[in-house]
């Protein structure tokens, strides 16, 4: 079995496409293989595995962590969700640019976004489960978020009236984050 990478317009953000074997019984795929991730030049030392479930129109994000730096390999294991990554690196030519697309349990594709990108998602099916491997262990003292609908970023979310947590409703703008001293952890 062979994993393949698909580039996005943000050089560091990748779509990981696993090979699927389907027959009358169902399917089989390898989600992660250290040798293939190494060969593709991808991170391969993941330290935490997270799994969340959400109803339609839930938006979670845009989240990130600077200590320890946390990259995420995200996949939809049930339903469909619009997965997003935003460049938040000071001095980057793509600062504030975003990539987003619908990923599903059917297509098995995954989204890789490195630590210097904020990540989020919006559930577009009646219910979805999102799983993600992370390169850093969660630290609530060194994590933050960017407002999901910050006009300076302009994400075209597939929802007009999202269901948000209180934390995500009150998240800072990208400009406010860039004024924060911890934003120096994500320089281009």
mmCIF file with all atom_site columns, C-alpha atoms in Angstrom:
data_model
loop_
_atom_site.group_PDB
_atom_site.id
_atom_site.type_symbol
_atom_site.label_atom_id
_atom_site.label_alt_id
_atom_site.label_comp_id
_atom_site.label_asym_id
_atom_site.label_entity_id
_atom_site.label_seq_id
_atom_site.pdbx_PDB_ins_code
_atom_site.Cartn_x
_atom_site.Cartn_y
_atom_site.Cartn_z
_atom_site.occupancy
_atom_site.B_iso_or_equiv
_atom_site.pdbx_formal_charge
_atom_site.auth_seq_id
_atom_site.auth_comp_id
_atom_site.auth_asym_id
_atom_site.auth_atom_id
_atom_site.pdbx_PDB_model_num
ATOM 1   C CA . UNK A 1 1   ? 0.000   0.000  0.000  1.00 0.00 ? 1   UNK A CA 1
ATOM 2   C CA . UNK A 1 2   ? 1.252   3.446  -0.751 1.00 0.00 ? 2   UNK A CA 1
ATOM 3   C CA . UNK A 1 3   ? 0.325   6.814  0.730  1.00 0.00 ? 3   UNK A CA 1
ATOM 4   C CA . UNK A 1 4   ? 0.418   9.777  -1.667 1.00 0.00 ? 4   UNK A CA 1
ATOM 5   C CA . UNK A 1 5   ? 0.751   13.501 -1.013 1.00 0.00 ? 5   UNK A CA 1
ATOM 6   C CA . UNK A 1 6   ? -1.225  16.166 -2.813 1.00 0.00 ? 6   UNK A CA 1
ATOM 7   C CA . UNK A 1 7   ? 0.058   19.734 -2.592 1.00 0.00 ? 7   UNK A CA 1
ATOM 8   C CA . UNK A 1 8   ? -2.137  22.699 -1.718 1.00 0.00 ? 8   UNK A CA 1
ATOM 9   C CA . UNK A 1 9   ? -1.520  26.348 -2.562 1.00 0.00 ? 9   UNK A CA 1
ATOM 10  C CA . UNK A 1 10  ? 0.049   26.640 0.915  1.00 0.00 ? 10  UNK A CA 1
ATOM 11  C CA . UNK A 1 11  ? 3.379   24.842 0.467  1.00 0.00 ? 11  UNK A CA 1
ATOM 12  C CA . UNK A 1 12  ? 3.527   23.345 3.984  1.00 0.00 ? 12  UNK A CA 1
ATOM 13  C CA . UNK A 1 13  ? -0.107  22.162 4.067  1.00 0.00 ? 13  UNK A CA 1
ATOM 14  C CA . UNK A 1 14  ? -0.586  18.752 2.430  1.00 0.00 ? 14  UNK A CA 1
ATOM 15  C CA . UNK A 1 15  ? -3.395  16.359 1.641  1.00 0.00 ? 15  UNK A CA 1
ATOM 16  C CA . UNK A 1 16  ? -2.431  12.780 2.470  1.00 0.00 ? 16  UNK A CA 1
ATOM 17  C CA . UNK A 1 17  ? -4.235  10.254 0.280  1.00 0.00 ? 17  UNK A CA 1
ATOM 18  C CA . UNK A 1 18  ? -4.159  6.629  1.420  1.00 0.00 ? 18  UNK A CA 1
ATOM 19  C CA . UNK A 1 19  ? -4.573  3.766  -1.000 1.00 0.00 ? 19  UNK A CA 1
ATOM 20  C CA . UNK A 1 20  ? -7.901  1.947  -0.511 1.00 0.00 ? 20  UNK A CA 1
ATOM 21  C CA . UNK A 1 21  ? -8.642  -1.700 -1.147 1.00 0.00 ? 21  UNK A CA 1
ATOM 22  C CA . UNK A 1 22  ? -12.375 -2.294 -1.574 1.00 0.00 ? 22  UNK A CA 1
ATOM 23  C CA . UNK A 1 23  ? -14.293 -5.484 -2.193 1.00 0.00 ? 23  UNK A CA 1
ATOM 24  C CA . UNK A 1 24  ? -17.702 -6.979 -1.373 1.00 0.00 ? 24  UNK A CA 1
ATOM 25  C CA . UNK A 1 25  ? -16.725 -7.131 2.331  1.00 0.00 ? 25  UNK A CA 1
ATOM 26  C CA . UNK A 1 26  ? -15.857 -3.433 2.643  1.00 0.00 ? 26  UNK A CA 1
ATOM 27  C CA . UNK A 1 27  ? -12.453 -1.761 2.570  1.00 0.00 ? 27  UNK A CA 1
ATOM 28  C CA . UNK A 1 28  ? -8.953  -1.723 4.060  1.00 0.00 ? 28  UNK A CA 1
ATOM 29  C CA . UNK A 1 29  ? -6.428  1.104  4.181  1.00 0.00 ? 29  UNK A CA 1
ATOM 30  C CA . UNK A 1 30  ? -3.258  1.976  6.053  1.00 0.00 ? 30  UNK A CA 1
ATOM 31  C CA . UNK A 1 31  ? -3.771  5.359  7.715  1.00 0.00 ? 31  UNK A CA 1
ATOM 32  C CA . UNK A 1 32  ? -0.219  5.792  8.992  1.00 0.00 ? 32  UNK A CA 1
ATOM 33  C CA . UNK A 1 33  ? 3.092   4.043  8.318  1.00 0.00 ? 33  UNK A CA 1
ATOM 34  C CA . UNK A 1 34  ? 6.257   5.535  9.716  1.00 0.00 ? 34  UNK A CA 1
ATOM 35  C CA . UNK A 1 35  ? 8.391   4.347  6.783  1.00 0.00 ? 35  UNK A CA 1
ATOM 36  C CA . UNK A 1 36  ? 6.108   5.948  4.197  1.00 0.00 ? 36  UNK A CA 1
ATOM 37  C CA . UNK A 1 37  ? 5.780   9.216  6.125  1.00 0.00 ? 37  UNK A CA 1
ATOM 38  C CA . UNK A 1 38  ? 9.598   9.379  6.383  1.00 0.00 ? 38  UNK A CA 1
ATOM 39  C CA . UNK A 1 39  ? 9.951   8.654  2.667  1.00 0.00 ? 39  UNK A CA 1
ATOM 40  C CA . UNK A 1 40  ? 7.449   11.428 1.838  1.00 0.00 ? 40  UNK A CA 1
ATOM 41  C CA . UNK A 1 41  ? 9.298   13.940 4.052  1.00 0.00 ? 41  UNK A CA 1
ATOM 42  C CA . UNK A 1 42  ? 6.371   14.169 6.450  1.00 0.00 ? 42  UNK A CA 1
ATOM 43  C CA . UNK A 1 43  ? 6.481   14.293 10.255 1.00 0.00 ? 43  UNK A CA 1
ATOM 44  C CA . UNK A 1 44  ? 6.315   10.781 11.657 1.00 0.00 ? 44  UNK A CA 1
ATOM 45  C CA . UNK A 1 45  ? 6.643   11.213 15.413 1.00 0.00 ? 45  UNK A CA 1
ATOM 46  C CA . UNK A 1 46  ? 3.133   11.739 16.698 1.00 0.00 ? 46  UNK A CA 1
ATOM 47  C CA . UNK A 1 47  ? 2.593   11.878 20.456 1.00 0.00 ? 47  UNK A CA 1
ATOM 48  C CA . UNK A 1 48  ? -1.158  12.256 20.896 1.00 0.00 ? 48  UNK A CA 1
ATOM 49  C CA . UNK A 1 49  ? -4.286  10.909 19.156 1.00 0.00 ? 49  UNK A CA 1
ATOM 50  C CA . UNK A 1 50  ? -7.500  12.927 19.508 1.00 0.00 ? 50  UNK A CA 1
ATOM 51  C CA . UNK A 1 51  ? -11.061 12.121 18.448 1.00 0.00 ? 51  UNK A CA 1
ATOM 52  C CA . UNK A 1 52  ? -14.051 14.476 18.469 1.00 0.00 ? 52  UNK A CA 1
ATOM 53  C CA . UNK A 1 53  ? -17.674 14.186 17.389 1.00 0.00 ? 53  UNK A CA 1
ATOM 54  C CA . UNK A 1 54  ? -19.889 17.106 16.424 1.00 0.00 ? 54  UNK A CA 1
ATOM 55  C CA . UNK A 1 55  ? -23.310 17.797 14.958 1.00 0.00 ? 55  UNK A CA 1
ATOM 56  C CA . UNK A 1 56  ? -23.991 19.645 11.705 1.00 0.00 ? 56  UNK A CA 1
ATOM 57  C CA . UNK A 1 57  ? -22.928 23.337 11.606 1.00 0.00 ? 57  UNK A CA 1
ATOM 58  C CA . UNK A 1 58  ? -20.477 23.044 14.514 1.00 0.00 ? 58  UNK A CA 1
ATOM 59  C CA . UNK A 1 59  ? -17.333 25.086 13.873 1.00 0.00 ? 59  UNK A CA 1
ATOM 60  C CA . UNK A 1 60  ? -14.293 24.306 16.009 1.00 0.00 ? 60  UNK A CA 1
ATOM 61  C CA . UNK A 1 61  ? -11.248 26.511 15.683 1.00 0.00 ? 61  UNK A CA 1
ATOM 62  C CA . UNK A 1 62  ? -9.134  28.096 14.571 1.00 0.00 ? 62  UNK A CA 1
ATOM 63  C CA . UNK A 1 63  ? -6.786  26.515 17.134 1.00 0.00 ? 63  UNK A CA 1
ATOM 64  C CA . UNK A 1 64  ? -3.010  26.317 17.544 1.00 0.00 ? 64  UNK A CA 1
ATOM 65  C CA . UNK A 1 65  ? -0.333  25.692 20.174 1.00 0.00 ? 65  UNK A CA 1
ATOM 66  C CA . UNK A 1 66  ? 3.207   27.032 20.453 1.00 0.00 ? 66  UNK A CA 1
ATOM 67  C CA . UNK A 1 67  ? 4.707   25.066 23.384 1.00 0.00 ? 67  UNK A CA 1
ATOM 68  C CA . UNK A 1 68  ? 5.282   22.373 22.536 1.00 0.00 ? 68  UNK A CA 1
ATOM 69  C CA . UNK A 1 69  ? 4.646   23.134 18.880 1.00 0.00 ? 69  UNK A CA 1
ATOM 70  C CA . UNK A 1 70  ? 1.681   21.080 17.671 1.00 0.00 ? 70  UNK A CA 1
ATOM 71  C CA . UNK A 1 71  ? 1.184   20.007 14.081 1.00 0.00 ? 71  UNK A CA 1
ATOM 72  C CA . UNK A 1 72  ? -1.962  18.051 13.227 1.00 0.00 ? 72  UNK A CA 1
ATOM 73  C CA . UNK A 1 73  ? -2.775  15.265 10.805 1.00 0.00 ? 73  UNK A CA 1
ATOM 74  C CA . UNK A 1 74  ? -6.589  15.433 10.608 1.00 0.00 ? 74  UNK A CA 1
ATOM 75  C CA . UNK A 1 75  ? -9.038  12.924 9.158  1.00 0.00 ? 75  UNK A CA 1
ATOM 76  C CA . UNK A 1 76  ? -12.804 12.515 9.107  1.00 0.00 ? 76  UNK A CA 1
ATOM 77  C CA . UNK A 1 77  ? -13.722 9.020  10.319 1.00 0.00 ? 77  UNK A CA 1
ATOM 78  C CA . UNK A 1 78  ? -17.530 9.483  10.240 1.00 0.00 ? 78  UNK A CA 1
ATOM 79  C CA . UNK A 1 79  ? -19.497 11.865 8.011  1.00 0.00 ? 79  UNK A CA 1
ATOM 80  C CA . UNK A 1 80  ? -18.133 14.959 6.275  1.00 0.00 ? 80  UNK A CA 1
ATOM 81  C CA . UNK A 1 81  ? -16.384 18.094 7.478  1.00 0.00 ? 81  UNK A CA 1
ATOM 82  C CA . UNK A 1 82  ? -14.769 21.175 5.974  1.00 0.00 ? 82  UNK A CA 1
ATOM 83  C CA . UNK A 1 83  ? -11.172 21.102 7.299  1.00 0.00 ? 83  UNK A CA 1
ATOM 84  C CA . UNK A 1 84  ? -9.167  24.344 7.376  1.00 0.00 ? 84  UNK A CA 1
ATOM 85  C CA . UNK A 1 85  ? -5.558  25.449 7.925  1.00 0.00 ? 85  UNK A CA 1
ATOM 86  C CA . UNK A 1 86  ? -4.429  29.105 8.167  1.00 0.00 ? 86  UNK A CA 1
ATOM 87  C CA . UNK A 1 87  ? -0.832  30.379 7.987  1.00 0.00 ? 87  UNK A CA 1
ATOM 88  C CA . UNK A 1 88  ? -0.109  32.442 11.142 1.00 0.00 ? 88  UNK A CA 1
ATOM 89  C CA . UNK A 1 89  ? 3.668   32.855 10.700 1.00 0.00 ? 89  UNK A CA 1
ATOM 90  C CA . UNK A 1 90  ? 5.059   36.371 11.033 1.00 0.00 ? 90  UNK A CA 1
ATOM 91  C CA . UNK A 1 91  ? 6.845   37.397 7.842  1.00 0.00 ? 91  UNK A CA 1
ATOM 92  C CA . UNK A 1 92  ? 5.395   34.573 5.753  1.00 0.00 ? 92  UNK A CA 1
ATOM 93  C CA . UNK A 1 93  ? 4.410   35.448 2.176  1.00 0.00 ? 93  UNK A CA 1
ATOM 94  C CA . UNK A 1 94  ? 1.215   33.473 2.824  1.00 0.00 ? 94  UNK A CA 1
ATOM 95  C CA . UNK A 1 95  ? 0.433   34.967 6.275  1.00 0.00 ? 95  UNK A CA 1
ATOM 96  C CA . UNK A 1 96  ? -3.342  34.935 6.777  1.00 0.00 ? 96  UNK A CA 1
ATOM 97  C CA . UNK A 1 97  ? -3.945  32.721 3.741  1.00 0.00 ? 97  UNK A CA 1
ATOM 98  C CA . UNK A 1 98  ? -6.025  29.616 4.204  1.00 0.00 ? 98  UNK A CA 1
ATOM 99  C CA . UNK A 1 99  ? -6.715  26.248 2.682  1.00 0.00 ? 99  UNK A CA 1
ATOM 100 C CA . UNK A 1 100 ? -10.033 24.499 3.183  1.00 0.00 ? 100 UNK A CA 1
ATOM 101 C CA . UNK A 1 101 ? -11.880 21.620 1.609  1.00 0.00 ? 101 UNK A CA 1
ATOM 102 C CA . UNK A 1 102 ? -14.477 18.990 2.424  1.00 0.00 ? 102 UNK A CA 1
ATOM 103 C CA . UNK A 1 103 ? -13.019 15.703 3.658  1.00 0.00 ? 103 UNK A CA 1
ATOM 104 C CA . UNK A 1 104 ? -15.127 12.632 4.309  1.00 0.00 ? 104 UNK A CA 1
ATOM 105 C CA . UNK A 1 105 ? -15.120 9.182  5.825  1.00 0.00 ? 105 UNK A CA 1
ATOM 106 C CA . UNK A 1 106 ? -15.730 7.869  2.300  1.00 0.00 ? 106 UNK A CA 1
ATOM 107 C CA . UNK A 1 107 ? -12.626 9.367  0.665  1.00 0.00 ? 107 UNK A CA 1
ATOM 108 C CA . UNK A 1 108 ? -10.277 8.725  3.643  1.00 0.00 ? 108 UNK A CA 1
ATOM 109 C CA . UNK A 1 109 ? -8.084  11.734 2.740  1.00 0.00 ? 109 UNK A CA 1
ATOM 110 C CA . UNK A 1 110 ? -6.232  13.484 5.557  1.00 0.00 ? 110 UNK A CA 1
ATOM 111 C CA . UNK A 1 111 ? -5.049  17.069 6.028  1.00 0.00 ? 111 UNK A CA 1
ATOM 112 C CA . UNK A 1 112 ? -1.574  17.831 7.389  1.00 0.00 ? 112 UNK A CA 1
ATOM 113 C CA . UNK A 1 113 ? -0.955  21.308 8.835  1.00 0.00 ? 113 UNK A CA 1
ATOM 114 C CA . UNK A 1 114 ? 2.309   22.095 10.657 1.00 0.00 ? 114 UNK A CA 1
ATOM 115 C CA . UNK A 1 115 ? 2.550   23.801 14.066 1.00 0.00 ? 115 UNK A CA 1
ATOM 116 C CA . UNK A 1 116 ? 2.700   27.311 12.603 1.00 0.00 ? 116 UNK A CA 1
ATOM 117 C CA . UNK A 1 117 ? -0.816  26.997 11.166 1.00 0.00 ? 117 UNK A CA 1
ATOM 118 C CA . UNK A 1 118 ? -4.139  27.460 12.938 1.00 0.00 ? 118 UNK A CA 1
ATOM 119 C CA . UNK A 1 119 ? -6.582  24.609 12.269 1.00 0.00 ? 119 UNK A CA 1
ATOM 120 C CA . UNK A 1 120 ? -10.306 24.202 12.430 1.00 0.00 ? 120 UNK A CA 1
ATOM 121 C CA . UNK A 1 121 ? -13.292 22.480 10.925 1.00 0.00 ? 121 UNK A CA 1
ATOM 122 C CA . UNK A 1 122 ? -17.002 22.785 10.197 1.00 0.00 ? 122 UNK A CA 1
ATOM 123 C CA . UNK A 1 123 ? -19.293 19.747 10.167 1.00 0.00 ? 123 UNK A CA 1
ATOM 124 C CA . UNK A 1 124 ? -21.318 19.573 6.938  1.00 0.00 ? 124 UNK A CA 1
ATOM 125 C CA . UNK A 1 125 ? -23.051 16.191 7.441  1.00 0.00 ? 125 UNK A CA 1
ATOM 126 C CA . UNK A 1 126 ? -25.659 15.545 10.150 1.00 0.00 ? 126 UNK A CA 1
ATOM 127 C CA . UNK A 1 127 ? -22.847 14.322 12.404 1.00 0.00 ? 127 UNK A CA 1
ATOM 128 C CA . UNK A 1 128 ? -19.102 13.881 11.926 1.00 0.00 ? 128 UNK A CA 1
ATOM 129 C CA . UNK A 1 129 ? -16.180 12.495 13.837 1.00 0.00 ? 129 UNK A CA 1
ATOM 130 C CA . UNK A 1 130 ? -12.733 13.995 13.320 1.00 0.00 ? 130 UNK A CA 1
ATOM 131 C CA . UNK A 1 131 ? -9.555  12.251 14.450 1.00 0.00 ? 131 UNK A CA 1
ATOM 132 C CA . UNK A 1 132 ? -6.144  13.823 14.550 1.00 0.00 ? 132 UNK A CA 1
ATOM 133 C CA . UNK A 1 133 ? -2.620  12.811 15.355 1.00 0.00 ? 133 UNK A CA 1
ATOM 134 C CA . UNK A 1 134 ? -0.549  15.596 16.904 1.00 0.00 ? 134 UNK A CA 1
ATOM 135 C CA . UNK A 1 135 ? 3.179   16.271 17.081 1.00 0.00 ? 135 UNK A CA 1
ATOM 136 C CA . UNK A 1 136 ? 2.902   17.945 20.501 1.00 0.00 ? 136 UNK A CA 1
ATOM 137 C CA . UNK A 1 137 ? 1.159   17.040 23.747 1.00 0.00 ? 137 UNK A CA 1
ATOM 138 C CA . UNK A 1 138 ? -1.688  19.423 24.598 1.00 0.00 ? 138 UNK A CA 1
ATOM 139 C CA . UNK A 1 139 ? -0.717  22.333 26.861 1.00 0.00 ? 139 UNK A CA 1
ATOM 140 C CA . UNK A 1 140 ? -3.566  24.679 27.809 1.00 0.00 ? 140 UNK A CA 1
ATOM 141 C CA . UNK A 1 141 ? -1.069  27.325 28.958 1.00 0.00 ? 141 UNK A CA 1
ATOM 142 C CA . UNK A 1 142 ? 0.480   27.684 25.479 1.00 0.00 ? 142 UNK A CA 1
ATOM 143 C CA . UNK A 1 143 ? -2.484  27.368 23.145 1.00 0.00 ? 143 UNK A CA 1
ATOM 144 C CA . UNK A 1 144 ? -4.825  29.881 21.608 1.00 0.00 ? 144 UNK A CA 1
ATOM 145 C CA . UNK A 1 145 ? -7.151  30.550 18.719 1.00 0.00 ? 145 UNK A CA 1
ATOM 146 C CA . UNK A 1 146 ? -8.055  32.926 15.936 1.00 0.00 ? 146 UNK A CA 1
ATOM 147 C CA . UNK A 1 147 ? -11.646 34.063 15.363 1.00 0.00 ? 147 UNK A CA 1
ATOM 148 C CA . UNK A 1 148 ? -13.289 31.638 12.917 1.00 0.00 ? 148 UNK A CA 1
ATOM 149 C CA . UNK A 1 149 ? -14.732 34.447 10.769 1.00 0.00 ? 149 UNK A CA 1
ATOM 150 C CA . UNK A 1 150 ? -11.923 37.026 10.975 1.00 0.00 ? 150 UNK A CA 1
ATOM 151 C CA . UNK A 1 151 ? -12.525 39.191 7.869  1.00 0.00 ? 151 UNK A CA 1
ATOM 152 C CA . UNK A 1 152 ? -8.759  39.664 7.444  1.00 0.00 ? 152 UNK A CA 1
ATOM 153 C CA . UNK A 1 153 ? -8.561  35.932 6.657  1.00 0.00 ? 153 UNK A CA 1
ATOM 154 C CA . UNK A 1 154 ? -11.871 35.571 4.818  1.00 0.00 ? 154 UNK A CA 1
ATOM 155 C CA . UNK A 1 155 ? -12.482 31.830 5.065  1.00 0.00 ? 155 UNK A CA 1
ATOM 156 C CA . UNK A 1 156 ? -15.474 30.805 2.957  1.00 0.00 ? 156 UNK A CA 1
ATOM 157 C CA . UNK A 1 157 ? -17.094 28.540 5.527  1.00 0.00 ? 157 UNK A CA 1
ATOM 158 C CA . UNK A 1 158 ? -19.993 26.333 4.368  1.00 0.00 ? 158 UNK A CA 1
ATOM 159 C CA . UNK A 1 159 ? -22.196 27.646 7.191  1.00 0.00 ? 159 UNK A CA 1
ATOM 160 C CA . UNK A 1 160 ? -23.842 30.992 7.978  1.00 0.00 ? 160 UNK A CA 1
ATOM 161 C CA . UNK A 1 161 ? -25.079 30.343 11.520 1.00 0.00 ? 161 UNK A CA 1
ATOM 162 C CA . UNK A 1 162 ? -22.450 28.147 13.185 1.00 0.00 ? 162 UNK A CA 1
ATOM 163 C CA . UNK A 1 163 ? -22.624 26.424 16.534 1.00 0.00 ? 163 UNK A CA 1
ATOM 164 C CA . UNK A 1 164 ? -19.583 27.677 18.479 1.00 0.00 ? 164 UNK A CA 1
ATOM 165 C CA . UNK A 1 165 ? -18.063 27.193 21.908 1.00 0.00 ? 165 UNK A CA 1
ATOM 166 C CA . UNK A 1 166 ? -17.833 30.282 24.122 1.00 0.00 ? 166 UNK A CA 1
ATOM 167 C CA . UNK A 1 167 ? -14.060 30.155 23.717 1.00 0.00 ? 167 UNK A CA 1
ATOM 168 C CA . UNK A 1 168 ? -14.275 30.159 19.902 1.00 0.00 ? 168 UNK A CA 1
ATOM 169 C CA . UNK A 1 169 ? -16.895 32.955 19.897 1.00 0.00 ? 169 UNK A CA 1
ATOM 170 C CA . UNK A 1 170 ? -14.464 35.196 21.825 1.00 0.00 ? 170 UNK A CA 1
ATOM 171 C CA . UNK A 1 171 ? -11.254 34.232 20.005 1.00 0.00 ? 171 UNK A CA 1
ATOM 172 C CA . UNK A 1 172 ? -8.829  36.954 18.957 1.00 0.00 ? 172 UNK A CA 1
ATOM 173 C CA . UNK A 1 173 ? -8.304  38.233 15.433 1.00 0.00 ? 173 UNK A CA 1
ATOM 174 C CA . UNK A 1 174 ? -5.185  37.432 13.460 1.00 0.00 ? 174 UNK A CA 1
ATOM 175 C CA . UNK A 1 175 ? -3.997  41.035 13.973 1.00 0.00 ? 175 UNK A CA 1
ATOM 176 C CA . UNK A 1 176 ? -4.413  40.684 17.750 1.00 0.00 ? 176 UNK A CA 1
ATOM 177 C CA . UNK A 1 177 ? -2.453  37.414 17.687 1.00 0.00 ? 177 UNK A CA 1
ATOM 178 C CA . UNK A 1 178 ? 0.374   38.991 15.688 1.00 0.00 ? 178 UNK A CA 1
ATOM 179 C CA . UNK A 1 179 ? 0.652   41.715 18.357 1.00 0.00 ? 179 UNK A CA 1
ATOM 180 C CA . UNK A 1 180 ? 1.004   39.076 21.086 1.00 0.00 ? 180 UNK A CA 1
ATOM 181 C CA . UNK A 1 181 ? 4.603   38.271 22.190 1.00 0.00 ? 181 UNK A CA 1
ATOM 182 C CA . UNK A 1 182 ? 4.004   34.513 21.770 1.00 0.00 ? 182 UNK A CA 1
ATOM 183 C CA . UNK A 1 183 ? 3.389   35.018 18.051 1.00 0.00 ? 183 UNK A CA 1
ATOM 184 C CA . UNK A 1 184 ? 7.187   35.313 17.743 1.00 0.00 ? 184 UNK A CA 1
ATOM 185 C CA . UNK A 1 185 ? 7.227   31.521 18.159 1.00 0.00 ? 185 UNK A CA 1
ATOM 186 C CA . UNK A 1 186 ? 5.856   31.258 14.613 1.00 0.00 ? 186 UNK A CA 1
ATOM 187 C CA . UNK A 1 187 ? 8.243   33.281 12.452 1.00 0.00 ? 187 UNK A CA 1
ATOM 188 C CA . UNK A 1 188 ? 8.732   32.460 8.798  1.00 0.00 ? 188 UNK A CA 1
#
